[in-house]
Short mmCIF file of C-alpha atoms and ligand atoms in Angstrom, two decimals:
data_model
loop_
_atom_site.label_atom_id
_atom_site.label_comp_id
_atom_site.label_asym_id
_atom_site.label_seq_id
_atom_site.Cartn_x
_atom_site.Cartn_y
_atom_site.Cartn_z
CA ILE Y 1 -0.34 -16.56 0.41
CA THR Y 2 -1.99 -14.43 2.72
CA ILE Y 3 -2.85 -10.74 2.60
CA ARG Y 4 -2.97 -9.17 6.22
CA ARG Y 5 -2.48 -6.15 8.05
CA ALA Y 6 0.99 -4.42 7.96
CA THR Y 7 1.98 -4.26 11.64
CA ILE Y 8 5.44 -2.94 13.38
CA GLY Y 9 6.21 -6.65 13.34
CA ASP Y 10 6.66 -6.49 9.34
CA ILE Y 11 8.73 -2.75 8.77
CA ILE Y 12 11.67 -4.16 7.49
CA CYS Y 13 11.04 -6.76 5.20
CA MET Y 14 8.99 -4.21 3.83
CA GLN Y 15 12.24 -2.05 3.23
CA ASN Y 16 14.12 -4.98 1.85
CA ALA Y 17 10.99 -5.88 -0.12
CA ASN Y 18 10.84 -2.11 -1.31
CA LEU Y 19 14.93 -2.25 -1.85
CA HIS Y 20 14.43 -4.95 -3.85
CA ASN Y 21 11.91 -3.72 -6.23
CA LEU Y 22 12.19 0.03 -6.58
CA PRO Y 23 14.59 2.87 -6.60
CA GLU Y 24 12.72 4.62 -4.22
CA ASN Y 25 13.59 4.67 -0.67
CA TYR Y 26 12.38 5.60 2.57
CA MET Y 27 13.63 5.59 5.85
CA MET Y 28 13.04 2.90 8.67
CA LYS Y 29 11.10 6.17 10.48
CA TYR Y 30 8.85 6.60 7.21
CA TYR Y 31 7.81 3.20 7.46
CA MET Y 32 6.79 3.14 11.67
CA TYR Y 33 5.80 7.00 10.66
CA HIS Y 34 3.15 5.21 8.48
CA ILE Y 35 1.97 2.16 10.94
CA LEU Y 36 1.73 4.23 13.33
CA SER Y 37 -0.34 7.42 12.30
CA TRP Y 38 -2.37 4.61 9.92
CA PRO Y 39 -2.36 0.67 10.88
CA GLU Y 40 -5.73 0.17 8.91
CA LEU Y 41 -3.90 1.37 5.61
CA SER Y 42 -1.00 -1.05 4.84
CA PHE Y 43 -0.96 -4.36 3.75
CA VAL Y 44 1.24 -6.91 2.93
CA ALA Y 45 1.24 -9.85 1.02
CA THR Y 46 2.46 -13.72 2.50
CA THR Y 47 3.87 -17.00 1.99
CA THR Y 48 4.85 -19.95 4.55
CA ASP Y 49 6.44 -21.30 1.45
CA ILE Y 50 9.59 -22.66 1.91
CA THR Y 51 10.90 -23.59 -1.08
CA VAL Y 52 10.98 -19.91 -2.07
CA ASP Y 53 14.20 -19.37 -3.30
CA GLU Y 54 13.97 -15.37 -3.59
CA ASP Y 55 15.14 -12.97 -1.48
CA THR Y 56 12.03 -12.92 0.35
CA CYS Y 57 12.46 -11.64 4.19
CA SER Y 58 10.70 -13.74 6.92
CA THR Y 59 8.52 -11.27 9.56
CA ASP Y 60 8.50 -11.67 13.33
CA GLY Y 61 6.40 -14.44 14.24
CA ALA Y 62 7.60 -14.32 17.66
CA SER Y 63 5.01 -10.94 17.75
CA ALA Y 64 2.52 -13.79 16.89
CA ALA Y 65 0.50 -13.03 19.63
CA ASP Y 66 0.44 -9.29 20.23
CA GLU Y 67 -0.91 -8.92 16.83
CA GLU Y 68 -4.10 -11.87 16.96
CA GLU Y 69 -6.06 -9.47 19.33
CA TYR Y 70 -9.05 -7.32 17.41
CA MET Y 71 -8.08 -3.75 16.77
CA THR Y 72 -10.47 -1.39 17.53
CA LEU Y 73 -10.06 2.33 16.20
CA ASP Y 74 -12.37 5.28 16.42
CA ASP Y 75 -13.21 6.51 13.04
CA ASN Y 76 -13.63 10.43 12.53
CA LEU Y 77 -17.05 10.39 13.53
CA GLY Y 78 -17.24 8.98 16.77
CA ASN Y 79 -17.86 5.63 16.23
CA SER Y 80 -15.47 2.70 16.71
CA ILE Y 81 -14.78 0.02 14.03
CA LYS Y 82 -13.41 -3.23 15.09
CA LEU Y 83 -10.87 -4.42 12.65
CA ASP Y 84 -10.77 -8.46 12.18
CA PRO Y 85 -7.01 -9.61 13.87
CA THR Y 86 -3.92 -9.46 11.87
CA TYR Y 87 -2.33 -13.40 12.38
CA VAL Y 88 1.40 -13.01 11.84
CA LYS Y 89 2.05 -16.52 11.33
CA PRO Y 90 6.00 -18.15 11.80
CA GLY Y 91 8.02 -19.19 9.52
CA GLU Y 92 6.14 -16.38 7.05
CA LYS Y 93 7.87 -14.98 3.90
CA LEU Y 94 6.91 -11.34 2.65
CA ILE Y 95 5.81 -11.52 -0.97
CA GLY Y 96 4.35 -8.29 -1.15
CA TYR Y 97 3.10 -4.64 0.45
CA VAL Y 98 1.57 -1.54 0.16
CA LEU Y 99 2.85 0.83 2.11
CA ALA Y 100 -0.40 3.85 2.21
CA LYS Y 101 -1.78 6.43 4.56
CA MET Y 102 -4.24 9.81 4.97
CA ASN Y 103 -2.39 12.69 2.69
CA ASP Y 104 -2.17 14.91 6.28
CA ASP Y 105 -0.30 18.19 4.96
CA PRO Y 106 -1.47 20.95 6.49
CA ASP Y 107 -1.68 23.06 3.97
CA GLN Y 108 -4.78 21.17 2.18
CA SER Y 109 -6.57 21.32 5.63
CA GLU Y 110 -9.22 22.61 3.21
CA GLU Y 111 -9.39 19.46 1.31
CA PRO Y 112 -11.26 16.39 2.62
CA ALA Y 113 -10.05 13.95 3.64
CA ASN Y 114 -8.21 12.02 0.66
CA GLY Y 115 -5.70 8.90 0.51
CA HIS Y 116 -2.76 8.49 -0.74
CA ILE Y 117 -0.08 5.59 -2.02
CA THR Y 118 3.49 5.83 -1.01
CA SER Y 119 4.45 2.75 -2.16
CA LEU Y 120 3.74 -0.91 -3.85
CA SER Y 121 5.47 -3.88 -4.71
CA VAL Y 122 5.50 -7.02 -5.34
CA MET Y 123 8.57 -10.17 -5.57
CA ARG Y 124 9.55 -10.70 -8.85
CA THR Y 125 8.69 -14.73 -8.48
CA PHE Y 126 5.08 -13.88 -7.56
CA ARG Y 127 3.86 -10.74 -9.98
CA ARG Y 128 1.26 -11.20 -12.49
CA MET Y 129 -0.95 -13.22 -10.28
CA GLY Y 130 -3.12 -10.12 -9.10
CA LEU Y 131 -1.39 -9.38 -5.69
CA ALA Y 132 -0.53 -5.67 -6.71
CA GLU Y 133 -4.23 -5.29 -7.22
CA LYS Y 134 -5.68 -7.92 -3.80
CA LEU Y 135 -3.20 -4.55 -1.75
CA MET Y 136 -4.28 -1.87 -3.66
CA ARG Y 137 -7.86 -3.13 -3.16
CA GLN Y 138 -7.48 -3.49 0.39
CA ALA Y 139 -5.82 -0.28 1.14
CA LEU Y 140 -8.67 1.68 -0.59
CA PHE Y 141 -11.35 0.22 1.00
CA ALA Y 142 -9.99 0.55 4.21
CA MET Y 143 -8.81 4.75 3.45
CA ARG Y 144 -13.17 4.61 2.60
CA GLU Y 145 -13.95 3.10 5.28
CA VAL Y 146 -12.06 3.92 8.61
CA ASN Y 147 -10.99 7.30 7.24
CA GLN Y 148 -14.08 8.67 4.55
CA ALA Y 149 -11.08 9.46 2.40
CA THR Y 150 -13.21 10.96 -0.92
CA TYR Y 151 -10.41 9.76 -3.40
CA VAL Y 152 -6.79 8.59 -3.37
CA SER Y 153 -3.91 9.32 -5.22
CA LEU Y 154 -0.04 8.57 -6.62
CA HIS Y 155 2.87 9.10 -8.10
CA VAL Y 156 3.76 6.94 -10.69
CA ARG Y 157 6.75 6.85 -13.39
CA GLN Y 158 6.08 7.36 -16.79
CA SER Y 159 7.58 4.82 -18.10
CA ASN Y 160 5.95 1.88 -15.53
CA ARG Y 161 4.23 0.09 -17.75
CA ALA Y 162 2.83 -2.85 -15.27
CA ALA Y 163 2.23 0.06 -12.41
CA LEU Y 164 0.12 2.28 -15.35
CA HIS Y 165 -1.72 -0.91 -15.91
CA LEU Y 166 -2.30 -1.55 -12.76
CA TYR Y 167 -3.72 1.82 -11.85
CA ARG Y 168 -5.31 3.43 -15.12
CA ASP Y 169 -6.38 0.19 -16.60
CA THR Y 170 -7.63 -2.64 -13.59
CA LEU Y 171 -8.54 0.23 -10.75
CA GLN Y 172 -9.52 2.99 -12.87
CA PHE Y 173 -7.13 5.77 -11.70
CA GLU Y 174 -7.38 8.78 -14.05
CA VAL Y 175 -4.19 11.02 -14.78
CA LEU Y 176 -4.68 14.26 -12.82
CA SER Y 177 -0.89 15.93 -14.26
CA ILE Y 178 2.44 15.16 -14.96
CA GLU Y 179 5.22 16.12 -12.79
CA LYS Y 180 7.85 17.47 -14.75
CA SER Y 181 11.44 16.04 -12.97
CA TYR Y 182 9.17 14.23 -10.07
CA TYR Y 183 11.97 11.59 -9.71
CA GLN Y 184 15.81 12.14 -7.96
CA ASP Y 185 17.17 10.63 -11.57
CA GLY Y 186 15.33 13.62 -13.52
CA GLU Y 187 12.24 10.96 -14.81
CA ASP Y 188 8.51 12.82 -14.96
CA ALA Y 189 5.55 11.39 -13.10
CA TYR Y 190 1.89 10.61 -13.83
CA ALA Y 191 0.26 12.25 -10.47
CA MET Y 192 -3.28 9.77 -10.32
CA LYS Y 193 -6.03 9.83 -8.51
CA LYS Y 194 -9.05 7.73 -8.02
CA VAL Y 195 -12.30 8.75 -6.20
CA LEU Y 196 -13.82 6.14 -3.75
CA ASP Y 197 -17.04 4.87 -3.95
CA LEU Y 198 -17.60 2.36 -0.99
CA ASN Y 199 -19.99 0.38 -3.19
CA GLU Y 200 -17.05 -1.00 -6.49
CA LEU Y 201 -14.35 -1.20 -3.58
CA LYS Y 202 -16.64 -3.43 -1.61
N1 LIG D 1 2.83 -5.48 -18.17
C1 LIG D 1 1.49 -4.86 -18.15
N2 LIG D 1 0.87 -5.46 -17.88
C2 LIG D 1 1.06 -5.91 -16.55
C3 LIG D 1 2.15 -5.63 -16.14
C4 LIG D 1 3.57 -5.51 -16.90
N3 LIG D 1 4.58 -6.08 -17.10
N4 LIG D 1 2.82 -6.37 -14.74
C5 LIG D 1 1.03 -6.85 -14.53
N5 LIG D 1 0.32 -5.83 -14.97
C6 LIG D 1 -1.23 -6.24 -15.24
C7 LIG D 1 -2.29 -7.39 -15.34
O1 LIG D 1 -1.88 -8.19 -16.05
C8 LIG D 1 -3.01 -6.65 -14.56
O2 LIG D 1 -4.14 -6.58 -15.63
P1 LIG D 1 -5.39 -6.96 -15.58
O3 LIG D 1 -6.27 -5.87 -14.73
O4 LIG D 1 -6.04 -6.28 -17.12
O5 LIG D 1 -5.03 -8.43 -15.75
C9 LIG D 1 -3.13 -5.15 -13.36
O6 LIG D 1 -1.37 -5.05 -14.52
C10 LIG D 1 -2.78 -6.14 -11.71
O7 LIG D 1 -1.66 -7.58 -12.46
P2 LIG D 1 -1.30 -7.40 -11.24
O8 LIG D 1 -0.70 -9.22 -11.26
O9 LIG D 1 -2.16 -7.32 -9.61
O10 LIG D 1 0.44 -7.11 -10.59
P3 LIG D 1 1.17 -7.30 -10.39
O11 LIG D 1 1.26 -8.35 -8.50
O12 LIG D 1 2.41 -8.47 -10.48
O13 LIG D 1 2.13 -6.33 -9.34
C11 LIG D 1 3.65 -4.06 -9.38
C12 LIG D 1 2.45 -5.17 -10.50
C13 LIG D 1 3.18 -3.79 -8.35
C14 LIG D 1 3.60 -3.11 -10.65
C15 LIG D 1 4.49 -5.28 -9.23
O14 LIG D 1 5.25 -5.03 -11.48
C16 LIG D 1 5.87 -4.63 -9.23
O15 LIG D 1 6.14 -4.91 -7.92
N6 LIG D 1 6.90 -3.74 -10.04
C17 LIG D 1 8.25 -3.30 -9.26
C18 LIG D 1 7.55 -2.13 -8.22
C19 LIG D 1 6.97 -1.08 -9.15
O16 LIG D 1 6.47 -0.45 -10.15
N7 LIG D 1 5.73 -0.62 -8.40
C20 LIG D 1 4.54 0.55 -7.82
C21 LIG D 1 5.58 1.70 -8.24
S1 LIG D 1 4.02 3.10 -8.35
C22 LIG D 1 3.97 3.05 -6.32
O17 LIG D 1 4.65 2.32 -5.53
C23 LIG D 1 2.32 4.32 -5.94
#
């Protein structure tokens, strides 16, 4: 199992996993927006194990050559940051993803830089192996390191015990508030937040 940065070639499989695992689904252009605007923040977990029978989706191995180059980004302080190359292996299957962004709400432009976890999921066969925690830590580290995010936020269903355990107990997010009827079916959300400390995330 490999964890690597997500690329445009992964979007179809990320959407496939999202449709399998969560009721909150997004249009293709919203995935594109994440990957094109913050290519350093979203990650996928993949396997080349061909015996996997769950409805996993094969990533686009054909784009491997393009993705092997180092990605150079400018941080907001005028420094150039070189990210490790993303190796897309032919025959890979996507088994988990984290879709992350920076908060770019113009109404909150006074706020210090902060990140947001839009969506996270791991295919059923591969749960309870620590993959979600690893995906999250990669995204949080990149937010802090590349974008100087001082904190990260997310929403989670009150009934989602697995995700709550991961966020509150494993990753030490705090519950900021309860957003009434946040979800389309009327369920409330916990709005959660974590202050990002590089020493802890390294
Ligand atoms: N019940 C209780 N605790 C759980 C459960 C569970 N069902 N699943 C995982 N945990 C705990 C683990 O024991 C571990 O705790 P530890 O640090 O004390 O050992 C911690 O959560 C992290 O476990 P991982 O193995 O990293 O989590 P996993 O890879 O299984 O993925 C996830 C967790 C993403 C919530 C998965 O169950 C899933 O895909 N669920 C469906 C989609 C979903 O709910 N996504 C989150 C929605 S919120 C959002 O997207 C912002």
